[in-house]
Coordinates of C-alpha atoms in Angstrom, one line a residue:
Chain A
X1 CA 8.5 -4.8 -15.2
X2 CA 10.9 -2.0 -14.8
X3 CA 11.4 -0.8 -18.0
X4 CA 7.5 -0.5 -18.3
X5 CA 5.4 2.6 -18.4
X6 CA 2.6 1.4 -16.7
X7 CA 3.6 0.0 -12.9
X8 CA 0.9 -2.1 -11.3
X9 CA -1.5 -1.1 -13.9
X10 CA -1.5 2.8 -13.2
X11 CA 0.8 5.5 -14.8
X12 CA 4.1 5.3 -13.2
X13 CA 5.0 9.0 -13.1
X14 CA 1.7 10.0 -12.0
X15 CA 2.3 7.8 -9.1
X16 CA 5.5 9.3 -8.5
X17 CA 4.3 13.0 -8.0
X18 CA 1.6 11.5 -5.8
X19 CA 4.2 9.9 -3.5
X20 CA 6.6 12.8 -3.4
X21 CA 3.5 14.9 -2.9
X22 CA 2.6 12.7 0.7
X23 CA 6.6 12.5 1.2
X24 CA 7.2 15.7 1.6
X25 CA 3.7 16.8 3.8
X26 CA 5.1 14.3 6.6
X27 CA 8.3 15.3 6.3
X28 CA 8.0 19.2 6.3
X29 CA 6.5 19.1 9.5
X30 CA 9.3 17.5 10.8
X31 CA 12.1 19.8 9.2
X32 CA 10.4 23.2 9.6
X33 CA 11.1 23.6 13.6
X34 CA 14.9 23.3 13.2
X35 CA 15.4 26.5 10.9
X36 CA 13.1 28.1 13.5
X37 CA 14.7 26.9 16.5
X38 CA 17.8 29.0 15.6
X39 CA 16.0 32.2 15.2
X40 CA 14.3 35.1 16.6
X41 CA 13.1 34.8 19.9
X42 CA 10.2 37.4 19.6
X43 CA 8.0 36.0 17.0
X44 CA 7.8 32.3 15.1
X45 CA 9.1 33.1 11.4
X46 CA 10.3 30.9 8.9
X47 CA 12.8 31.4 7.1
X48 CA 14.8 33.1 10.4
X49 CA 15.9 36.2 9.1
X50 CA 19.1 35.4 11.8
X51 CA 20.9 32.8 13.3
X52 CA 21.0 32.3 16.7
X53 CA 21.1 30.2 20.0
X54 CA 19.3 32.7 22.0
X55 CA 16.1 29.7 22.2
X56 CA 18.1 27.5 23.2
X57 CA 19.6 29.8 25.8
X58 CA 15.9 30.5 26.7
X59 CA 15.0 26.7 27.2
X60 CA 18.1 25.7 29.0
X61 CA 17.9 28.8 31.3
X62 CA 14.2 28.3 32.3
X63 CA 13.6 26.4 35.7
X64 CA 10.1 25.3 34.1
X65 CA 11.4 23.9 30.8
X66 CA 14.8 22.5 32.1
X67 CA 13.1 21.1 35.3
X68 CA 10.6 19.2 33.3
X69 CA 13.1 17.7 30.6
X70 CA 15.3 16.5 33.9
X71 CA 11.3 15.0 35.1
X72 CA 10.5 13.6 32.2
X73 CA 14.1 11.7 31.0
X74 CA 13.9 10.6 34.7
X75 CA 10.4 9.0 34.6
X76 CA 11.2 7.7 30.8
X77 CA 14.6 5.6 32.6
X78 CA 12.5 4.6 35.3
X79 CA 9.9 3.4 33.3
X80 CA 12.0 1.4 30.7
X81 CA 13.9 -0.3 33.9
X82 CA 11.0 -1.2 35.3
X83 CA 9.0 -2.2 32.5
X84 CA 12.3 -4.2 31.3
X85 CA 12.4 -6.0 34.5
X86 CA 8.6 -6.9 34.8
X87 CA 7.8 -7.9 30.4
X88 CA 11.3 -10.0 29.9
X89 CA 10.7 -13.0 32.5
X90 CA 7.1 -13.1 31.4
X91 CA 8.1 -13.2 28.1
X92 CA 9.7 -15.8 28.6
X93 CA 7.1 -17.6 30.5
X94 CA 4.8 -17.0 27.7
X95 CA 7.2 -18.5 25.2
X96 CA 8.5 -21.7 26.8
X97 CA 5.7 -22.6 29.1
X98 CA 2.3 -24.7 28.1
X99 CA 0.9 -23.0 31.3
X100 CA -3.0 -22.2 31.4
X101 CA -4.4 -18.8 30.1
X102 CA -1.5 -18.0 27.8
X103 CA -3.2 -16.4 25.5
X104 CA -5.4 -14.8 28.1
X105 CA -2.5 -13.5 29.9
X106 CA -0.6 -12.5 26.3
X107 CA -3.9 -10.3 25.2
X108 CA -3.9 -8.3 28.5
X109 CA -0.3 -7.3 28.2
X110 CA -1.1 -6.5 24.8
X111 CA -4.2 -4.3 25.8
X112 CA -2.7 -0.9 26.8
X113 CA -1.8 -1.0 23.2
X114 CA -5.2 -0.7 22.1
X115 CA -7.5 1.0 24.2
X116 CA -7.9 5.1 23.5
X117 CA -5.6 6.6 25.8
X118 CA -7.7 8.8 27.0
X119 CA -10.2 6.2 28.9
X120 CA -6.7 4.9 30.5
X121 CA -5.9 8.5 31.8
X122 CA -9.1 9.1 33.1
X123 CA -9.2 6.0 34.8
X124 CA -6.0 6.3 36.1
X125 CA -7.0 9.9 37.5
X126 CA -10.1 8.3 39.0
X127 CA -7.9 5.4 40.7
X128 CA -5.4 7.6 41.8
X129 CA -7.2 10.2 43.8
X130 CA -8.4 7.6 45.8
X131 CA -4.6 5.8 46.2
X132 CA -2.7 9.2 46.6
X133 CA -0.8 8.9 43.6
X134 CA -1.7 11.9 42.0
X135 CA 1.2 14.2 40.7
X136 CA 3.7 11.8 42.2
X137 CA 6.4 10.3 39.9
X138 CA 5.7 6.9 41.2
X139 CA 2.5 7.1 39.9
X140 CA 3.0 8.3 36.3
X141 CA 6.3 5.9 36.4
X142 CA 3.7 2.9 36.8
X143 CA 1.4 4.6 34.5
X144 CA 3.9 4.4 31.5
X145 CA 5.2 1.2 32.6
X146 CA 2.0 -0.5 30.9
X147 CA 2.3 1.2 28.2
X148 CA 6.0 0.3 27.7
X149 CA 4.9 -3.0 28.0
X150 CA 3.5 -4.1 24.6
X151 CA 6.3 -3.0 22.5
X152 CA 9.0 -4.6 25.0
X153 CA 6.4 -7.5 24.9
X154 CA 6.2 -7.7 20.7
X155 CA 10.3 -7.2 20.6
X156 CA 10.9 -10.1 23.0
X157 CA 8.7 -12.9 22.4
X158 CA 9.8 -11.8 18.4
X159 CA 13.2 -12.7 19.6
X160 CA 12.3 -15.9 21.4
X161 CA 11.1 -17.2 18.5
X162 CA 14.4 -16.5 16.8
X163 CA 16.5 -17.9 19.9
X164 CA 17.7 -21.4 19.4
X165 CA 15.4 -23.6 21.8
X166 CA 18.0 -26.7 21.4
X167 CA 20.7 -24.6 23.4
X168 CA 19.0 -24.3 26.8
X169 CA 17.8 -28.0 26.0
X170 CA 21.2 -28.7 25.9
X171 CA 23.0 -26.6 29.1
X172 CA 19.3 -28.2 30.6
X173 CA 20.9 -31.3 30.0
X174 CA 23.9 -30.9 30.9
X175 CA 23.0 -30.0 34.5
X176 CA 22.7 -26.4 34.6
X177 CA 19.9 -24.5 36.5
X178 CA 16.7 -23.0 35.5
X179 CA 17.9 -19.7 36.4
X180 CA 21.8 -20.2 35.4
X181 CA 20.4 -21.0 31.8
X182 CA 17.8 -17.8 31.9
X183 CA 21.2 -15.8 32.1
X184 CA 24.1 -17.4 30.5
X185 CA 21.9 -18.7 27.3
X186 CA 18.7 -16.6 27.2
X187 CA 19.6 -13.6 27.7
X188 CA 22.9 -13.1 25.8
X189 CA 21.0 -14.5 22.9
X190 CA 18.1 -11.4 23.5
X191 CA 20.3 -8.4 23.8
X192 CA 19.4 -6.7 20.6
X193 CA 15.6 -7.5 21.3
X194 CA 15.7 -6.1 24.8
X195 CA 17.5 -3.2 23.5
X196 CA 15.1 -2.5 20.8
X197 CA 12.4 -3.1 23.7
X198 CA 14.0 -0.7 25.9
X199 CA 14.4 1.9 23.2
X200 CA 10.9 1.7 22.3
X201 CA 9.8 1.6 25.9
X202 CA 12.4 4.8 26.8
X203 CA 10.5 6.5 24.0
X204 CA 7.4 6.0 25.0
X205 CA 7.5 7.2 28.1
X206 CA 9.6 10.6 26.7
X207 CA 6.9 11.2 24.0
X208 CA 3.7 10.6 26.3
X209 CA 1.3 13.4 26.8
X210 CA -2.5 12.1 28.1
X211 CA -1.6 9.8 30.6
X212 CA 0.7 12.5 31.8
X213 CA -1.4 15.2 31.3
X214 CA -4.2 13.5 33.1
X215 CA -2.1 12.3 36.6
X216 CA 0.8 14.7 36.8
X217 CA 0.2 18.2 38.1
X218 CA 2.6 21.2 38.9
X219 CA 5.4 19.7 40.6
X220 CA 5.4 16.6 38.1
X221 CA 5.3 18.2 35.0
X222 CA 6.7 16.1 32.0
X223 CA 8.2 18.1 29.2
X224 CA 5.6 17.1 26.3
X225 CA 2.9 18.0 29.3
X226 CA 4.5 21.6 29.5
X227 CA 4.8 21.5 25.8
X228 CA 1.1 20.6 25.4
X229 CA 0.1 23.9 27.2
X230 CA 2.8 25.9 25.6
X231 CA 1.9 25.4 22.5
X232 CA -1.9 25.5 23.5
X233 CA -1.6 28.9 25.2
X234 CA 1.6 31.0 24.4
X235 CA 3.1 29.3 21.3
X236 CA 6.2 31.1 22.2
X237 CA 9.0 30.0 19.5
X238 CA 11.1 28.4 22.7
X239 CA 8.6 25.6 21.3
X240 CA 10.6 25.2 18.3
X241 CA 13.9 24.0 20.3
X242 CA 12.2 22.0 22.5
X243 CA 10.5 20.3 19.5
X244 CA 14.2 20.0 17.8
X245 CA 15.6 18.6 20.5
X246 CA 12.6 16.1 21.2
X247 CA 13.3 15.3 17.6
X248 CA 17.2 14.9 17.6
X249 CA 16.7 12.2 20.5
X250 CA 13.6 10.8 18.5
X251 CA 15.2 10.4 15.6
X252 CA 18.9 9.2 17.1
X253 CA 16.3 6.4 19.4
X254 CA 14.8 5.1 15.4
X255 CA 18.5 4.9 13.8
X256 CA 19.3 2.6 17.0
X257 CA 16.1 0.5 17.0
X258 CA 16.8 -0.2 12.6
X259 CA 20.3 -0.5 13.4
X260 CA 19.4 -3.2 16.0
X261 CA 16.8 -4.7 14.2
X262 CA 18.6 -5.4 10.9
X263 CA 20.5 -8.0 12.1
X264 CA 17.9 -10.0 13.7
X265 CA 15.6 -9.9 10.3
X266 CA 19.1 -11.2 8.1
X267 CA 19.3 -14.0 10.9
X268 CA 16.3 -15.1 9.9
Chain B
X1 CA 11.3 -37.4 28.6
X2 CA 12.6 -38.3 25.4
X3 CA 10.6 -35.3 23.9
X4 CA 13.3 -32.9 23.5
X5 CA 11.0 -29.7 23.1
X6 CA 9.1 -30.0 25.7
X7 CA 11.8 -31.0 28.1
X8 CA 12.9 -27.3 27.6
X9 CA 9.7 -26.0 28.6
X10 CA 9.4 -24.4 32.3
X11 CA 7.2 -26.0 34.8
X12 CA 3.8 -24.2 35.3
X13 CA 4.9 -23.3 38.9
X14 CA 8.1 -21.6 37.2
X15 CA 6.5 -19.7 34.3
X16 CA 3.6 -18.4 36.5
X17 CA 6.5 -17.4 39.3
X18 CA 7.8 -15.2 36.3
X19 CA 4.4 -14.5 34.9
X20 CA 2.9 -12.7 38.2
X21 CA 4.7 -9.7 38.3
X22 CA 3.6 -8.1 35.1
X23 CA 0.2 -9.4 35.8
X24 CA 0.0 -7.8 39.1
X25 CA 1.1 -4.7 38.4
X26 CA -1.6 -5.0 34.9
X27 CA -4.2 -5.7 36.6
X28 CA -3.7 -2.7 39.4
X29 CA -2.8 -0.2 37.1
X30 CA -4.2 -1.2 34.0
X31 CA -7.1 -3.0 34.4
X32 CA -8.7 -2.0 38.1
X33 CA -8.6 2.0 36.6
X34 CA -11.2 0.6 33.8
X35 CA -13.4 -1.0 36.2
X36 CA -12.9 1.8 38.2
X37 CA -14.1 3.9 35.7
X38 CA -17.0 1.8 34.6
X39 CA -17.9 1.7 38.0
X40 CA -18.4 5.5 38.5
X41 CA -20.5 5.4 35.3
X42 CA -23.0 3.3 36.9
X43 CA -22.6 4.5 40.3
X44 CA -23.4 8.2 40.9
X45 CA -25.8 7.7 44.1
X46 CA -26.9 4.1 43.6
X47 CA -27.0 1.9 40.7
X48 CA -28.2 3.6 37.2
X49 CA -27.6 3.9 33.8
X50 CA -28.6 7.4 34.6
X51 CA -25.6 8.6 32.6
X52 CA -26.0 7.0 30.2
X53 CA -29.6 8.0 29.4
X54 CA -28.3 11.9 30.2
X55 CA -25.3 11.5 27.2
X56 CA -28.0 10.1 24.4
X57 CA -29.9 13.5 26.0
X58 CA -26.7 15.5 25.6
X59 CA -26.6 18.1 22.5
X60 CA -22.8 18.7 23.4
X61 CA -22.5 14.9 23.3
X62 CA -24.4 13.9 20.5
X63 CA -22.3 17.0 18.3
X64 CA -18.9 15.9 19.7
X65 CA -20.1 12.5 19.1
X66 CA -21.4 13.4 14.9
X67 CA -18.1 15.2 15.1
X68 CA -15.9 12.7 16.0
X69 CA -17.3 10.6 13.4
X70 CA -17.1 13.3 10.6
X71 CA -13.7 13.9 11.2
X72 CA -12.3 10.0 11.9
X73 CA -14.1 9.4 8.4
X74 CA -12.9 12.1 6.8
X75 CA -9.0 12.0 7.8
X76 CA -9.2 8.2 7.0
X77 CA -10.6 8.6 3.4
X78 CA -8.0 11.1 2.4
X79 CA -5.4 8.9 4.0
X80 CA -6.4 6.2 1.4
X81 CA -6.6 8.0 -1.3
X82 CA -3.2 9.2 -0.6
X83 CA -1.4 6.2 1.1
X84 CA -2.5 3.8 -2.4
X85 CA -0.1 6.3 -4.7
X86 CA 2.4 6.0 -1.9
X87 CA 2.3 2.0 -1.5
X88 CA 2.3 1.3 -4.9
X89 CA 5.1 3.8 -5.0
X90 CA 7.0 1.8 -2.4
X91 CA 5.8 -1.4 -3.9
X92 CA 7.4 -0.8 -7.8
X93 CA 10.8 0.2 -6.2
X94 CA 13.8 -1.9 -5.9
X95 CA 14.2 -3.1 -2.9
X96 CA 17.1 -1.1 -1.6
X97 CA 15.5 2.0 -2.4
X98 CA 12.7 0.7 -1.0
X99 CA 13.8 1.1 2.8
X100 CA 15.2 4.4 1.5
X101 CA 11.5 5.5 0.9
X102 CA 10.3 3.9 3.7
X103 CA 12.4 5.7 6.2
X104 CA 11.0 9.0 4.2
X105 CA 7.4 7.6 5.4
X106 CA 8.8 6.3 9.2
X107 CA 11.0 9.4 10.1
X108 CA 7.0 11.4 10.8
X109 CA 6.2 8.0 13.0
X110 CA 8.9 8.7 14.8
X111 CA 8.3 12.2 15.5
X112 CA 6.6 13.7 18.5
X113 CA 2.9 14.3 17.8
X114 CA 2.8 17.7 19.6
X115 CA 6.1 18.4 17.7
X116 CA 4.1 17.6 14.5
X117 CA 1.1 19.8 15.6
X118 CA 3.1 22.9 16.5
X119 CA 4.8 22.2 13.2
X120 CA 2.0 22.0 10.8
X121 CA 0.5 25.3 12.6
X122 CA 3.7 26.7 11.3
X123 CA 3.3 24.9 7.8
X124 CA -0.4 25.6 7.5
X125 CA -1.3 29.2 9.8
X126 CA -2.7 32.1 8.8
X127 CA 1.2 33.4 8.1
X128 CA 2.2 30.0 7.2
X129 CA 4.5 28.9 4.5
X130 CA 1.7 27.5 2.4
X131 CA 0.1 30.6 2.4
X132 CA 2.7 33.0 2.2
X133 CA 3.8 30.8 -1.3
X134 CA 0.3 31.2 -2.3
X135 CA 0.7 34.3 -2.1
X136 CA 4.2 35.1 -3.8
X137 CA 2.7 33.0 -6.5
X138 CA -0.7 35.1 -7.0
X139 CA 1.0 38.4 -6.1
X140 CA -1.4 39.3 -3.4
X141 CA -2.2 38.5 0.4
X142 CA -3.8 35.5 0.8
X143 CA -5.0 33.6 4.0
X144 CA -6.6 30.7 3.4
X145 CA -7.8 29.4 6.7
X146 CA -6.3 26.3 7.3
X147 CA -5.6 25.9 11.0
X148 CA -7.5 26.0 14.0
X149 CA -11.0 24.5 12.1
X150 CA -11.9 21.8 10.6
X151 CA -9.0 21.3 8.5
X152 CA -6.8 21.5 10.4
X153 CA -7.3 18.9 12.5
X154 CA -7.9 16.9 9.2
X155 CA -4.6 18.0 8.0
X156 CA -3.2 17.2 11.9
X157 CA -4.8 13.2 11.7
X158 CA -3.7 12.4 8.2
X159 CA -0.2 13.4 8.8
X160 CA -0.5 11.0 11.7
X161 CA -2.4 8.8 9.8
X162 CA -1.2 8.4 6.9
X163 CA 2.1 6.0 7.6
X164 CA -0.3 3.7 9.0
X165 CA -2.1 3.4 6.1
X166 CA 0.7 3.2 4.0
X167 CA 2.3 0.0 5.6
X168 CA -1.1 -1.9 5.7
X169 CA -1.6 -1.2 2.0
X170 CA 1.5 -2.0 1.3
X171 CA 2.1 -5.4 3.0
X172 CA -0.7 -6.4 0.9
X173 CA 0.8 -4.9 -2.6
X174 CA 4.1 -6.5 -1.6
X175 CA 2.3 -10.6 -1.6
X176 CA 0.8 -10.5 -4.7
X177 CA 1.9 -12.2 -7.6
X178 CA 3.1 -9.9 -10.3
X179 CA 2.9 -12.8 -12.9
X180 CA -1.4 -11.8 -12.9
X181 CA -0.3 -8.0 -14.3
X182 CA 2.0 -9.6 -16.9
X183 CA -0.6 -12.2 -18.1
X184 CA -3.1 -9.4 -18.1
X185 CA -0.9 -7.3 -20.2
X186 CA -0.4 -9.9 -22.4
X187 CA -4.1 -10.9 -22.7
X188 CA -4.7 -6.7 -23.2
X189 CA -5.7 -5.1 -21.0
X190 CA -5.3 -1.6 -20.6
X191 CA -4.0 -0.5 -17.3
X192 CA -7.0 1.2 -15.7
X193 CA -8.7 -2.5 -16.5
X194 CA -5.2 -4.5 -14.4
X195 CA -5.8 -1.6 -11.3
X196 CA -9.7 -2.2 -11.2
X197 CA -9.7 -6.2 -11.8
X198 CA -6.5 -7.2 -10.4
X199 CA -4.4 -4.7 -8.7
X200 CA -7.7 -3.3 -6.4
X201 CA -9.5 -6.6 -5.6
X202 CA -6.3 -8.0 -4.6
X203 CA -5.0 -5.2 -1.6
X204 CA -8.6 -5.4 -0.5
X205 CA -7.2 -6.9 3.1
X206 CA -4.8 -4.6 3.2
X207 CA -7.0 -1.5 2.6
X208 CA -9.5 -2.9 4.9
X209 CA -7.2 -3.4 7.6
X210 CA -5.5 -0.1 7.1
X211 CA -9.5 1.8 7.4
X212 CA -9.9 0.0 10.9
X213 CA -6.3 0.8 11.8
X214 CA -7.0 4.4 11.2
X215 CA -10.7 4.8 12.4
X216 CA -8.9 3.3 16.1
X217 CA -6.6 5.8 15.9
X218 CA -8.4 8.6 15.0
X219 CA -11.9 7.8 17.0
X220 CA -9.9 8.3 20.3
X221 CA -7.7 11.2 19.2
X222 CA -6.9 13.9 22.0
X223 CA -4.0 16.1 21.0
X224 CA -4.8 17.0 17.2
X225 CA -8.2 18.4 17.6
X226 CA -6.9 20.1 21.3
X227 CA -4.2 22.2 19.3
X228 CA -5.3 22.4 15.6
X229 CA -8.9 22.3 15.7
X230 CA -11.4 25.6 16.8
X231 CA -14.0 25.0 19.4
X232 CA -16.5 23.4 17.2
X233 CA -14.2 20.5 16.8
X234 CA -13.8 19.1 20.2
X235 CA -13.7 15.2 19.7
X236 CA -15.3 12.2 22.1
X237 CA -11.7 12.1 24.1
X238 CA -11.0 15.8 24.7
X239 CA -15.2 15.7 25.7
X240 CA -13.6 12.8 28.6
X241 CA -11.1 15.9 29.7
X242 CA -13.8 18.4 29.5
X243 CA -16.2 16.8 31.7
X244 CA -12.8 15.5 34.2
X245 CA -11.3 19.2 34.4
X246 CA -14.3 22.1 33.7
X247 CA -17.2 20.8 34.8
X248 CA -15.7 18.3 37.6
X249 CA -18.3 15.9 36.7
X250 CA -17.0 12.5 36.8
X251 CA -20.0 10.0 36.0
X252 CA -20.6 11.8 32.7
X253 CA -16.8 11.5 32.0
X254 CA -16.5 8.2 32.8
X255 CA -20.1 7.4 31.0
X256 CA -18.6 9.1 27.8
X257 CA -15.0 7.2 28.6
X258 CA -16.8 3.6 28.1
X259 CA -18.8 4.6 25.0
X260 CA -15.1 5.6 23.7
X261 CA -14.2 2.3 24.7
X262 CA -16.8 0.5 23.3
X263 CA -16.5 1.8 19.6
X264 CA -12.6 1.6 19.5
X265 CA -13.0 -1.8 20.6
X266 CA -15.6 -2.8 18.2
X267 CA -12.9 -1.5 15.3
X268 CA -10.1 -3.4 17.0
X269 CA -12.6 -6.6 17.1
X270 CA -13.2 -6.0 13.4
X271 CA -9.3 -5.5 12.8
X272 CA -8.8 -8.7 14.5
X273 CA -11.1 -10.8 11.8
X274 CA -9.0 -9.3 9.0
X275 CA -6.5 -12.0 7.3
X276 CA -3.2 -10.4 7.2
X277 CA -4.3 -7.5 8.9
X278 CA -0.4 -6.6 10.9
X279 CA -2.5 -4.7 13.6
X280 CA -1.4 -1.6 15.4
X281 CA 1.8 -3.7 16.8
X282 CA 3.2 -5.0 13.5
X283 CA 2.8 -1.1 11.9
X284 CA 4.9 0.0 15.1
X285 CA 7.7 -2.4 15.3

């Protein structure tokens, strides 16, 4: 088929320019802000007409941008811990257990996933005015915990079902306990799916802005929850290093979750 | 005993020892804030549906409401019509250069959606690149207005959009048989005859999927049509914030929260009876 003309019945090159077209309008987007971020610090302008770090200075020197990258990479580790610690063992439950409501139990940790997050943050404001957990980093930790959850969920119990079920039959049978075998055979064996999970979760949490928007207030101010109103009322260019450093850590999370991934698929 | 499979399995007690934790925590923060919120919906003074009946009186709600539709549809039509040139792109290429490609399409999912939105302002503006090479091109001034309206929340969503799309269509290209183009090549058919008979019919499931995957998404937007649309454009979820933060009235937010609810989980119930349909999980992972 490769030497054809015609590629799936259409014109291959017109195809072509169509792709490249859509290629590069998501990828501009993404490349524009890092010119930008190295130039003036009066106005937005692209190309910069010099290069500087005087942004950067800007973003690194001001208590309300620095304070709310310190918040947020806080409330992002918090929340991957946590949500690690709570979505692995039931993972695990879910995958070698014939207990009752499985699938129940499976769709509701799936949910979060799903449902506009709007209707979640307003809840959440709702239920949290009345619990005291509004602008308090325990609340919006707990908030991005469930949605953490899925993705952790989908990389775990996808790495279960690579895990080889015969070895804990076998250190089962061989006399060692339920929770010895959880650690010493089920866990080594999930590493690169927790990681993934964890990356996934860690990123979550960094990039969320509703949830946040909706429970945090002044003295819990998350980054892209600063950034929201930024860019909503000043647009000042320090925008464009904040968004090129969310972006660096972004894209360095992605390399590590297809680096991880690739050799779980070739396991396979 | 002798069944070595099941002899690996925990005991109930066990798996719902490790199992209650997450659901706890779930069900407080998860699923008590929706009940919470349906709650206030029904419950201003009493029982009533009373907001209910006020939102179908609403103009504001009943525009946001056409709007939201107008612009979901919209940004998910265009995202077909140019995620199918994309997927078939993806699906003719070798497969090494394939996930060369696809990281082209992924590297946007990966990016911050506010980063995206202050990006395409920059992209798209009134003094944006697109306009200032329309104008080197045509010699004069020009300033077509692309941000801040209509468009540019359209613009916003299918650059969001659009990955989505892409992967649905093109797990669907990717499984079918491409013995059926050769034997219609073969038997003569022309290739605008192969896309419409085999090539269309054939990714149906895929496009289908790809639709209800975008109409989800897009339905309960917040942050595109808060920073790239005007004040006409204001969509069902940034209504929810309206009525939480300006007006302080909580049963018509809440009221407007479920109908949200309600549609996107219609589409997702409709996603779910879709053979092969990856979901919003598969596309993500």
């Amino acid at each position: 088929m490769n030497g054809a003309s015609v590629s799936f019945g259409l014109n291959r090159r017109a195809i072509s320019i169509a792709a490249w077209a859509c290629y590069i309008f998501l990828l501009l987007p993404t490349l524009v802000v890092i010119p930008i971020s190295f130039g003036n610090p009066g106005q937005i302008e692209f190309p910069p007409r010099q290069f500087s770090f005087v942004l950067y200075h800007q973003f690194f020197s001001d208590p309300a941008w620095w304070g709310a990258l310190i918040q947020s990479l806080g409330v992002a580790i918090a929340t991957t811990c946590l949500s690690l610690c709570l979505a692995v063992p039931a993972a695990y439950a879910l995958a070698r257990s014939k207990l009752a409501g499985r699938k129940l139990l499976r769709g509701l940790f799936m949910m979060p996933m799903l449902v506009p997050v709007v209707v979640l943050g307003l809840g959440l404001y709702l239920q949290y005015s009345s619990w005291g957990l509004l602008d308090t980093t325990a609340g919006l930790v707990v908030a991005h915990v469930t949605l953490a959850v899925p993705f952790i969920m989908v990389s775990v119990m996808s790495g279960l079902g690579h895990a080889d079920v015969a070895l804990e039959t076998v250190a089962l049978i061989m006399g060692a306990s339920r929770t010895r075998i959880f650690f010493r055979v089920v866990l080594p064996q999930l590493s690169a799916a927790i990681a993934v999970g964890a990356l996934f979760a860690f990123l979550t949490s960094l990039d969320e802005v509703v949830v946040a928007y909706f429970v945090t207030g002044t003295t819990t101010m998350t980054l892209p929850v600063k950034m929201y109103s930024a860019i909503r009322w000043e647009l000042s260019p320090v925008i464009a290093a904040v968004s090129t450093l969310l972006t660096v850590v972004s894209l360095a999370i992605a390399l590590g979750i297809i680096a991880l991934q690739r050799p779980t698929e070739a396991h396979s | 005993m002798a069944e070595t499979s099941s002899s690996s399995d925990l005991n109930p007690k066990a798996a719902a020892m490790l199992l209650a934790p997450l659901t706890i925590v779930m069900l407080l923060v998860f699923v008590y804030p929706l009940i919470t919120t349906a709650w206030t919906s029904i419950h201003p003074a009493g029982y009533s549906l009373e907001a209910y009946a006020e939102l179908t009186h609403s103009t504001l709600f009943l525009k946001t409401l056409t709007t939201t539709f107008e612009i979901s549809i919209s940004g998910t039509l265009v995202s077909l019509l140019l995620g199918f040139p994309v997927a078939m792109h993806l699906a003719v290429q070798p497969p090494r250069r394939r996930t060369g490609y696809l990281i082209l399409v992924m590297l946007p999912f990966w990016t911050s959606i506010l980063v995206k939105s202050f990006a395409l302002t920059v992209v798209f503006g009134n003094q944006g690149l697109v306009n200032q090479l329309l104008g080197f091109v045509s010699g004069g001034a020009i300033n077509l207005p692309m941000m801040y309206n209509r468009v540019g929340v359209i613009i916003g969503m299918i650059n969001f959009l659009l990955p989505f799309m892409v992967l649905s269509i093109l797990g669907s290209l990717l499984s079918q048989d491409p013995v059926l183009v050769r034997a219609a090549e073969t038997m003569g058919a022309g290739p605008l005859r192969i896309f419409r008979r085999i090539i269309l019919p054939l990714s149906m499931p895929g496009v289908v999927a790809g639709i209800l995957i975008n109409m989800t998404l897009s339905i309960g937007m917040y942050i595109t049509p808060a920073l790239l649309g005007g004040r006409q454009d204001m969509m069902v979820a940034n209504l929810v914030d309206f009525y939480t933060r300006q007006t302080l009235d909580w049963t018509a937010a809440s009221a407007t929260a479920m109908v949200l609810l309600a549609i996107s989980g219609c589409l997702v119930a409709l996603l779910g009876r879709i053979r092969g349909a990856q979901g919003l999980s598969g596309a993500a992972a």
